Amino acid sequence: MLFTVVEALHIKHFNMLAIRVAEDLALLDSGGSYQATIVRPDGTRREARPMIEYQKREPFTPVFLSFHGLEKSDVPVGSTIEVMHSQPAAL
């Protein structure tokens, strides 16, 4: 699934970057494990593992993708984020 970044908020207390996207995050599985490829407007790419952050009161709807350890400059507005289910490691 492809998402477009419209806002990035750095939450220093948790060393977390919260990303608001233009598309509906409800399309993602709530319990899934994901891998993401972030493509910045200049074409550079970065791999990351997103978490889905939910609204704290009902209805509990997904509102942000969050990434630990990233800065706002890592995911500028206009970037796209391709999110896919993580594949289990082969044994």
mmCIF file of N, CA, C and O in Angstrom:
data_model
loop_
_atom_site.group_PDB
_atom_site.id
_atom_site.type_symbol
_atom_site.label_atom_id
_atom_site.label_comp_id
_atom_site.label_asym_id
_atom_site.label_seq_id
_atom_site.Cartn_x
_atom_site.Cartn_y
_atom_site.Cartn_z
ATOM 1 N N MET A 1 0.836 -1.161 0.000
ATOM 2 C CA MET A 1 0.000 0.000 0.000
ATOM 3 C C MET A 1 0.888 1.233 0.000
ATOM 4 O O MET A 1 1.891 1.269 0.698
ATOM 5 N N LEU A 2 0.486 2.217 -0.751
ATOM 6 C CA LEU A 2 1.279 3.433 -0.900
ATOM 7 C C LEU A 2 0.581 4.594 -0.213
ATOM 8 O O LEU A 2 -0.618 4.809 -0.405
ATOM 9 N N PHE A 3 1.326 5.338 0.612
ATOM 10 C CA PHE A 3 0.795 6.473 1.357
ATOM 11 C C PHE A 3 1.635 7.712 1.071
ATOM 12 O O PHE A 3 2.839 7.610 0.853
ATOM 13 N N THR A 4 1.000 8.888 1.108
ATOM 14 C CA THR A 4 1.682 10.157 0.875
ATOM 15 C C THR A 4 1.751 10.938 2.180
ATOM 16 O O THR A 4 0.725 11.151 2.837
ATOM 17 N N VAL A 5 2.947 11.379 2.558
ATOM 18 C CA VAL A 5 3.154 12.107 3.808
ATOM 19 C C VAL A 5 2.617 13.529 3.675
ATOM 20 O O VAL A 5 2.983 14.254 2.755
ATOM 21 N N VAL A 6 1.737 13.920 4.612
ATOM 22 C CA VAL A 6 1.231 15.297 4.620
ATOM 23 C C VAL A 6 1.687 16.065 5.852
ATOM 24 O O VAL A 6 1.622 17.294 5.876
ATOM 25 N N GLU A 7 2.164 15.348 6.882
ATOM 26 C CA GLU A 7 2.661 16.010 8.084
ATOM 27 C C GLU A 7 3.560 15.046 8.843
ATOM 28 O O GLU A 7 3.291 13.846 8.894
ATOM 29 N N ALA A 8 4.637 15.585 9.418
ATOM 30 C CA ALA A 8 5.540 14.794 10.243
ATOM 31 C C ALA A 8 5.745 15.525 11.563
ATOM 32 O O ALA A 8 6.095 16.699 11.582
ATOM 33 N N LEU A 9 5.500 14.822 12.665
ATOM 34 C CA LEU A 9 5.647 15.400 14.001
ATOM 35 C C LEU A 9 6.692 14.607 14.767
ATOM 36 O O LEU A 9 6.550 13.398 14.941
ATOM 37 N N HIS A 10 7.759 15.293 15.235
ATOM 38 C CA HIS A 10 8.781 14.602 16.025
ATOM 39 C C HIS A 10 8.398 14.704 17.492
ATOM 40 O O HIS A 10 8.206 15.792 18.022
ATOM 41 N N ILE A 11 8.267 13.576 18.165
ATOM 42 C CA ILE A 11 7.901 13.526 19.577
ATOM 43 C C ILE A 11 9.157 13.130 20.343
ATOM 44 O O ILE A 11 9.500 11.941 20.434
ATOM 45 N N LYS A 12 9.874 14.142 20.852
ATOM 46 C CA LYS A 12 11.182 13.920 21.457
ATOM 47 C C LYS A 12 11.136 12.973 22.642
ATOM 48 O O LYS A 12 12.019 12.137 22.805
ATOM 49 N N HIS A 13 10.117 13.094 23.470
ATOM 50 C CA HIS A 13 10.025 12.276 24.683
ATOM 51 C C HIS A 13 10.089 10.776 24.367
ATOM 52 O O HIS A 13 10.643 9.998 25.126
ATOM 53 N N PHE A 14 9.532 10.379 23.232
ATOM 54 C CA PHE A 14 9.519 8.966 22.841
ATOM 55 C C PHE A 14 10.503 8.657 21.714
ATOM 56 O O PHE A 14 10.549 7.532 21.235
ATOM 57 N N ASN A 15 11.281 9.672 21.274
ATOM 58 C CA ASN A 15 12.189 9.522 20.136
ATOM 59 C C ASN A 15 11.450 8.880 18.965
ATOM 60 O O ASN A 15 11.869 7.881 18.387
ATOM 61 N N MET A 16 10.295 9.468 18.640
ATOM 62 C CA MET A 16 9.393 8.896 17.649
ATOM 63 C C MET A 16 8.972 9.970 16.654
ATOM 64 O O MET A 16 8.821 11.141 17.004
ATOM 65 N N LEU A 17 8.808 9.562 15.429
ATOM 66 C CA LEU A 17 8.287 10.431 14.391
ATOM 67 C C LEU A 17 6.896 9.934 14.022
ATOM 68 O O LEU A 17 6.732 8.773 13.636
ATOM 69 N N ALA A 18 5.888 10.789 14.195
ATOM 70 C CA ALA A 18 4.513 10.437 13.845
ATOM 71 C C ALA A 18 4.206 11.044 12.483
ATOM 72 O O ALA A 18 4.434 12.225 12.253
ATOM 73 N N ILE A 19 3.722 10.219 11.581
ATOM 74 C CA ILE A 19 3.468 10.638 10.199
ATOM 75 C C ILE A 19 1.973 10.590 9.915
ATOM 76 O O ILE A 19 1.335 9.551 10.093
ATOM 77 N N ARG A 20 1.424 11.723 9.482
ATOM 78 C CA ARG A 20 0.037 11.740 9.016
ATOM 79 C C ARG A 20 0.079 11.617 7.510
ATOM 80 O O ARG A 20 0.887 12.268 6.846
ATOM 81 N N VAL A 21 -0.773 10.763 6.969
ATOM 82 C CA VAL A 21 -0.770 10.518 5.525
ATOM 83 C C VAL A 21 -2.110 10.917 4.928
ATOM 84 O O VAL A 21 -3.115 11.050 5.630
ATOM 85 N N ALA A 22 -2.127 11.097 3.602
ATOM 86 C CA ALA A 22 -3.337 11.529 2.906
ATOM 87 C C ALA A 22 -4.356 10.405 2.768
ATOM 88 O O ALA A 22 -5.556 10.639 2.776
ATOM 89 N N GLU A 23 -3.889 9.172 2.681
ATOM 90 C CA GLU A 23 -4.765 8.038 2.443
ATOM 91 C C GLU A 23 -5.288 7.466 3.762
ATOM 92 O O GLU A 23 -4.781 7.775 4.831
ATOM 93 N N ASP A 24 -6.272 6.595 3.675
ATOM 94 C CA ASP A 24 -6.922 6.014 4.845
ATOM 95 C C ASP A 24 -6.096 4.864 5.416
ATOM 96 O O ASP A 24 -5.928 3.828 4.776
ATOM 97 N N LEU A 25 -5.599 5.031 6.637
ATOM 98 C CA LEU A 25 -4.799 3.985 7.277
ATOM 99 C C LEU A 25 -5.636 2.786 7.707
ATOM 100 O O LEU A 25 -5.093 1.731 8.015
ATOM 101 N N ALA A 26 -6.953 2.938 7.727
ATOM 102 C CA ALA A 26 -7.812 1.819 8.143
ATOM 103 C C ALA A 26 -7.678 0.628 7.199
ATOM 104 O O ALA A 26 -8.093 -0.476 7.526
ATOM 105 N N LEU A 27 -7.076 0.836 6.047
ATOM 106 C CA LEU A 27 -6.862 -0.256 5.100
ATOM 107 C C LEU A 27 -5.802 -1.237 5.590
ATOM 108 O O LEU A 27 -5.716 -2.356 5.104
ATOM 109 N N LEU A 28 -4.990 -0.838 6.576
ATOM 110 C CA LEU A 28 -3.952 -1.713 7.123
ATOM 111 C C LEU A 28 -4.534 -2.596 8.221
ATOM 112 O O LEU A 28 -5.401 -2.187 8.974
ATOM 113 N N ASP A 29 -4.019 -3.812 8.332
ATOM 114 C CA ASP A 29 -4.392 -4.736 9.405
ATOM 115 C C ASP A 29 -3.944 -4.183 10.749
ATOM 116 O O ASP A 29 -2.799 -3.781 10.894
ATOM 117 N N SER A 30 -4.804 -4.219 11.747
ATOM 118 C CA SER A 30 -4.454 -3.631 13.034
ATOM 119 C C SER A 30 -3.351 -4.392 13.767
ATOM 120 O O SER A 30 -2.572 -3.810 14.486
ATOM 121 N N GLY A 31 -3.266 -5.693 13.610
ATOM 122 C CA GLY A 31 -2.268 -6.457 14.352
ATOM 123 C C GLY A 31 -1.068 -6.854 13.528
ATOM 124 O O GLY A 31 -0.249 -7.640 13.981
ATOM 125 N N GLY A 32 -0.963 -6.333 12.337
ATOM 126 C CA GLY A 32 0.087 -6.780 11.433
ATOM 127 C C GLY A 32 1.466 -6.256 11.764
ATOM 128 O O GLY A 32 1.630 -5.250 12.436
ATOM 129 N N SER A 33 2.464 -6.960 11.280
ATOM 130 C CA SER A 33 3.854 -6.531 11.356
ATOM 131 C C SER A 33 4.223 -6.028 9.965
ATOM 132 O O SER A 33 4.001 -6.723 8.968
ATOM 133 N N TYR A 34 4.793 -4.832 9.901
ATOM 134 C CA TYR A 34 5.014 -4.191 8.606
ATOM 135 C C TYR A 34 6.456 -3.786 8.378
ATOM 136 O O TYR A 34 7.212 -3.570 9.317
ATOM 137 N N GLN A 35 6.788 -3.669 7.122
ATOM 138 C CA GLN A 35 8.052 -3.105 6.656
ATOM 139 C C GLN A 35 7.679 -1.951 5.731
ATOM 140 O O GLN A 35 6.670 -2.026 5.031
ATOM 141 N N ALA A 36 8.466 -0.890 5.748
ATOM 142 C CA ALA A 36 8.150 0.265 4.908
ATOM 143 C C ALA A 36 9.378 0.718 4.137
ATOM 144 O O ALA A 36 10.505 0.617 4.620
ATOM 145 N N THR A 37 9.129 1.210 2.950
ATOM 146 C CA THR A 37 10.153 1.888 2.156
ATOM 147 C C THR A 37 9.708 3.330 2.023
ATOM 148 O O THR A 37 8.633 3.611 1.496
ATOM 149 N N ILE A 38 10.527 4.237 2.544
ATOM 150 C CA ILE A 38 10.247 5.665 2.470
ATOM 151 C C ILE A 38 10.993 6.212 1.261
ATOM 152 O O ILE A 38 12.194 6.009 1.127
ATOM 153 N N VAL A 39 10.265 6.882 0.366
ATOM 154 C CA VAL A 39 10.890 7.499 -0.806
ATOM 155 C C VAL A 39 10.702 9.009 -0.674
ATOM 156 O O VAL A 39 9.585 9.518 -0.726
ATOM 157 N N ARG A 40 11.815 9.711 -0.465
ATOM 158 C CA ARG A 40 11.774 11.171 -0.315
ATOM 159 C C ARG A 40 11.550 11.828 -1.671
ATOM 160 O O ARG A 40 11.788 11.217 -2.719
ATOM 161 N N PRO A 41 11.119 13.096 -1.674
ATOM 162 C CA PRO A 41 10.894 13.801 -2.943
ATOM 163 C C PRO A 41 12.115 13.830 -3.872
ATOM 164 O O PRO A 41 11.975 13.870 -5.085
ATOM 165 N N ASP A 42 13.340 13.752 -3.292
ATOM 166 C CA ASP A 42 14.549 13.755 -4.135
ATOM 167 C C ASP A 42 14.879 12.372 -4.693
ATOM 168 O O ASP A 42 15.869 12.187 -5.391
ATOM 169 N N GLY A 43 14.042 11.357 -4.365
ATOM 170 C CA GLY A 43 14.232 10.011 -4.895
ATOM 171 C C GLY A 43 15.027 9.077 -4.011
ATOM 172 O O GLY A 43 15.103 7.880 -4.287
ATOM 173 N N THR A 44 15.653 9.599 -2.949
ATOM 174 C CA THR A 44 16.402 8.726 -2.054
ATOM 175 C C THR A 44 15.438 7.861 -1.242
ATOM 176 O O THR A 44 14.307 8.257 -0.980
ATOM 177 N N ARG A 45 15.910 6.675 -0.867
ATOM 178 C CA ARG A 45 15.061 5.695 -0.176
ATOM 179 C C ARG A 45 15.643 5.338 1.181
ATOM 180 O O ARG A 45 16.846 5.412 1.389
ATOM 181 N N ARG A 46 14.728 4.911 2.050
ATOM 182 C CA ARG A 46 15.134 4.441 3.369
ATOM 183 C C ARG A 46 14.151 3.360 3.803
ATOM 184 O O ARG A 46 12.950 3.506 3.623
ATOM 185 N N GLU A 47 14.683 2.278 4.377
ATOM 186 C CA GLU A 47 13.840 1.207 4.914
ATOM 187 C C GLU A 47 13.564 1.489 6.390
ATOM 188 O O GLU A 47 14.425 2.004 7.096
ATOM 189 N N ALA A 48 12.381 1.149 6.850
ATOM 190 C CA ALA A 48 12.020 1.366 8.254
ATOM 191 C C ALA A 48 10.881 0.427 8.634
ATOM 192 O O ALA A 48 10.232 -0.157 7.767
ATOM 193 N N ARG A 49 10.652 0.305 9.936
ATOM 194 C CA ARG A 49 9.540 -0.512 10.449
ATOM 195 C C ARG A 49 8.529 0.417 11.104
ATOM 196 O O ARG A 49 8.810 0.987 12.156
ATOM 197 N N PRO A 50 7.360 0.563 10.506
ATOM 198 C CA PRO A 50 6.354 1.447 11.091
ATOM 199 C C PRO A 50 5.486 0.746 12.129
ATOM 200 O O PRO A 50 5.341 -0.474 12.119
ATOM 201 N N MET A 51 4.935 1.537 13.017
ATOM 202 C CA MET A 51 3.893 1.097 13.940
ATOM 203 C C MET A 51 2.651 1.911 13.570
ATOM 204 O O MET A 51 2.764 3.026 13.079
ATOM 205 N N ILE A 52 1.492 1.348 13.816
ATOM 206 C CA ILE A 52 0.250 2.069 13.564
ATOM 207 C C ILE A 52 -0.223 2.649 14.887
ATOM 208 O O ILE A 52 -0.365 1.922 15.869
ATOM 209 N N GLU A 53 -0.425 3.969 14.928
ATOM 210 C CA GLU A 53 -0.895 4.641 16.139
ATOM 211 C C GLU A 53 -2.388 4.923 15.996
ATOM 212 O O GLU A 53 -2.832 5.429 14.966
ATOM 213 N N TYR A 54 -3.135 4.622 17.037
ATOM 214 C CA TYR A 54 -4.586 4.749 17.006
ATOM 215 C C TYR A 54 -5.068 5.935 17.827
ATOM 216 O O TYR A 54 -4.431 6.319 18.813
ATOM 217 N N GLN A 55 -6.219 6.469 17.437
ATOM 218 C CA GLN A 55 -6.906 7.484 18.222
ATOM 219 C C GLN A 55 -7.191 6.875 19.599
ATOM 220 O O GLN A 55 -7.584 5.717 19.698
ATOM 221 N N LYS A 56 -7.016 7.647 20.658
ATOM 222 C CA LYS A 56 -7.094 7.127 22.025
ATOM 223 C C LYS A 56 -8.521 6.886 22.525
ATOM 224 O O LYS A 56 -8.724 6.329 23.582
ATOM 225 N N ARG A 57 -9.526 7.344 21.812
ATOM 226 C CA ARG A 57 -10.908 7.126 22.243
ATOM 227 C C ARG A 57 -11.709 6.569 21.077
ATOM 228 O O ARG A 57 -11.277 6.630 19.935
ATOM 229 N N GLU A 58 -12.872 6.018 21.396
ATOM 230 C CA GLU A 58 -13.706 5.418 20.344
ATOM 231 C C GLU A 58 -14.189 6.483 19.380
ATOM 232 O O GLU A 58 -14.470 7.594 19.799
ATOM 233 N N PRO A 59 -14.304 6.193 18.114
ATOM 234 C CA PRO A 59 -13.896 4.933 17.494
ATOM 235 C C PRO A 59 -12.371 4.857 17.403
ATOM 236 O O PRO A 59 -11.719 5.831 17.068
ATOM 237 N N PHE A 60 -11.800 3.702 17.716
ATOM 238 C CA PHE A 60 -10.350 3.511 17.705
ATOM 239 C C PHE A 60 -9.877 3.346 16.266
ATOM 240 O O PHE A 60 -9.784 2.247 15.746
ATOM 241 N N THR A 61 -9.619 4.449 15.625
ATOM 242 C CA THR A 61 -9.221 4.430 14.215
ATOM 243 C C THR A 61 -7.742 4.782 14.092
ATOM 244 O O THR A 61 -7.209 5.557 14.887
ATOM 245 N N PRO A 62 -7.053 4.204 13.109
ATOM 246 C CA PRO A 62 -5.635 4.529 12.920
ATOM 247 C C PRO A 62 -5.470 5.965 12.429
ATOM 248 O O PRO A 62 -6.193 6.413 11.542
ATOM 249 N N VAL A 63 -4.559 6.704 13.058
ATOM 250 C CA VAL A 63 -4.369 8.108 12.694
ATOM 251 C C VAL A 63 -2.952 8.439 12.235
ATOM 252 O O VAL A 63 -2.764 9.416 11.520
ATOM 253 N N PHE A 64 -1.960 7.659 12.662
ATOM 254 C CA PHE A 64 -0.572 7.942 12.294
ATOM 255 C C PHE A 64 0.172 6.648 12.025
ATOM 256 O O PHE A 64 -0.143 5.607 12.585
ATOM 257 N N LEU A 65 1.205 6.768 11.194
ATOM 258 C CA LEU A 65 2.264 5.760 11.155
ATOM 259 C C LEU A 65 3.371 6.342 12.014
ATOM 260 O O LEU A 65 3.650 7.546 11.930
ATOM 261 N N SER A 66 3.990 5.557 12.862
ATOM 262 C CA SER A 66 5.087 6.100 13.662
ATOM 263 C C SER A 66 6.352 5.283 13.420
ATOM 264 O O SER A 66 6.297 4.092 13.116
ATOM 265 N N PHE A 67 7.478 5.981 13.541
ATOM 266 C CA PHE A 67 8.790 5.376 13.325
ATOM 267 C C PHE A 67 9.691 5.812 14.465
ATOM 268 O O PHE A 67 9.824 7.003 14.733
ATOM 269 N N HIS A 68 10.305 4.868 15.150
ATOM 270 C CA HIS A 68 11.229 5.203 16.231
ATOM 271 C C HIS A 68 12.608 5.493 15.661
ATOM 272 O O HIS A 68 13.075 4.815 14.755
ATOM 273 N N GLY A 69 13.236 6.546 16.196
ATOM 274 C CA GLY A 69 14.604 6.880 15.827
ATOM 275 C C GLY A 69 14.767 7.706 14.570
ATOM 276 O O GLY A 69 15.886 7.986 14.170
ATOM 277 N N LEU A 70 13.676 8.115 13.920
ATOM 278 C CA LEU A 70 13.788 8.951 12.726
ATOM 279 C C LEU A 70 13.529 10.410 13.075
ATOM 280 O O LEU A 70 12.837 10.717 14.037
ATOM 281 N N GLU A 71 14.095 11.303 12.284
ATOM 282 C CA GLU A 71 13.894 12.749 12.423
ATOM 283 C C GLU A 71 12.959 13.236 11.325
ATOM 284 O O GLU A 71 12.755 12.538 10.325
ATOM 285 N N LYS A 72 12.435 14.458 11.496
ATOM 286 C CA LYS A 72 11.552 15.026 10.473
ATOM 287 C C LYS A 72 12.248 15.105 9.114
ATOM 288 O O LYS A 72 11.628 14.889 8.082
ATOM 289 N N SER A 73 13.542 15.371 9.120
ATOM 290 C CA SER A 73 14.288 15.475 7.859
ATOM 291 C C SER A 73 14.392 14.127 7.143
ATOM 292 O O SER A 73 14.629 14.079 5.937
ATOM 293 N N ASP A 74 14.189 13.031 7.860
ATOM 294 C CA ASP A 74 14.231 11.705 7.250
ATOM 295 C C ASP A 74 12.991 11.419 6.409
ATOM 296 O O ASP A 74 13.026 10.588 5.504
ATOM 297 N N VAL A 75 11.872 12.079 6.749
ATOM 298 C CA VAL A 75 10.600 11.820 6.068
ATOM 299 C C VAL A 75 9.912 13.159 5.798
ATOM 300 O O VAL A 75 8.926 13.525 6.447
ATOM 301 N N PRO A 76 10.423 13.937 4.832
ATOM 302 C CA PRO A 76 9.810 15.243 4.575
ATOM 303 C C PRO A 76 8.414 15.117 3.953
ATOM 304 O O PRO A 76 8.078 14.091 3.349
ATOM 305 N N VAL A 77 7.616 16.173 4.141
ATOM 306 C CA VAL A 77 6.297 16.231 3.513
ATOM 307 C C VAL A 77 6.467 16.038 2.011
ATOM 308 O O VAL A 77 7.402 16.559 1.412
ATOM 309 N N GLY A 78 5.591 15.254 1.417
ATOM 310 C CA GLY A 78 5.682 14.943 -0.004
ATOM 311 C C GLY A 78 6.339 13.598 -0.271
ATOM 312 O O GLY A 78 6.288 13.089 -1.386
ATOM 313 N N SER A 79 6.950 13.022 0.765
ATOM 314 C CA SER A 79 7.510 11.680 0.620
ATOM 315 C C SER A 79 6.378 10.688 0.437
ATOM 316 O O SER A 79 5.234 10.952 0.804
ATOM 317 N N THR A 80 6.708 9.537 -0.116
ATOM 318 C CA THR A 80 5.738 8.441 -0.164
ATOM 319 C C THR A 80 6.280 7.305 0.698
ATOM 320 O O THR A 80 7.492 7.151 0.853
ATOM 321 N N ILE A 81 5.362 6.560 1.280
ATOM 322 C CA ILE A 81 5.734 5.428 2.117
ATOM 323 C C ILE A 81 5.001 4.212 1.578
ATOM 324 O O ILE A 81 3.772 4.188 1.548
ATOM 325 N N GLU A 82 5.776 3.233 1.122
ATOM 326 C CA GLU A 82 5.184 1.971 0.685
ATOM 327 C C GLU A 82 5.247 1.005 1.859
ATOM 328 O O GLU A 82 6.304 0.723 2.390
ATOM 329 N N VAL A 83 4.069 0.561 2.298
ATOM 330 C CA VAL A 83 3.974 -0.316 3.465
ATOM 331 C C VAL A 83 3.547 -1.702 2.996
ATOM 332 O O VAL A 83 2.596 -1.846 2.221
ATOM 333 N N MET A 84 4.280 -2.714 3.462
ATOM 334 C CA MET A 84 3.924 -4.089 3.139
ATOM 335 C C MET A 84 4.082 -4.951 4.381
ATOM 336 O O MET A 84 4.808 -4.602 5.292
ATOM 337 N N HIS A 85 3.370 -6.067 4.411
ATOM 338 C CA HIS A 85 3.512 -6.990 5.539
ATOM 339 C C HIS A 85 4.937 -7.518 5.567
ATOM 340 O O HIS A 85 5.516 -7.823 4.517
ATOM 341 N N SER A 86 5.503 -7.625 6.769
ATOM 342 C CA SER A 86 6.826 -8.229 6.927
ATOM 343 C C SER A 86 6.695 -9.715 6.677
ATOM 344 O O SER A 86 5.724 -10.350 7.093
ATOM 345 N N GLN A 87 7.659 -10.252 5.986
ATOM 346 C CA GLN A 87 7.689 -11.684 5.733
ATOM 347 C C GLN A 87 8.415 -12.372 6.863
ATOM 348 O O GLN A 87 9.476 -11.905 7.287
ATOM 349 N N PRO A 88 7.910 -13.471 7.375
ATOM 350 C CA PRO A 88 8.646 -14.192 8.412
ATOM 351 C C PRO A 88 9.977 -14.700 7.864
ATOM 352 O O PRO A 88 10.077 -15.021 6.681
ATOM 353 N N ALA A 89 10.975 -14.717 8.737
ATOM 354 C CA ALA A 89 12.299 -15.187 8.316
ATOM 355 C C ALA A 89 12.231 -16.670 7.926
ATOM 356 O O ALA A 89 11.556 -17.460 8.578
ATOM 357 N N ALA A 90 12.950 -17.010 6.888
ATOM 358 C CA ALA A 90 13.000 -18.414 6.438
ATOM 359 C C ALA A 90 13.838 -19.219 7.427
ATOM 360 O O ALA A 90 14.836 -18.755 7.930
ATOM 361 N N LEU A 91 13.389 -20.434 7.680
ATOM 362 C CA LEU A 91 14.127 -21.303 8.617
ATOM 363 C C LEU A 91 15.156 -22.118 7.886
ATOM 364 O O LEU A 91 15.082 -22.488 6.815
#
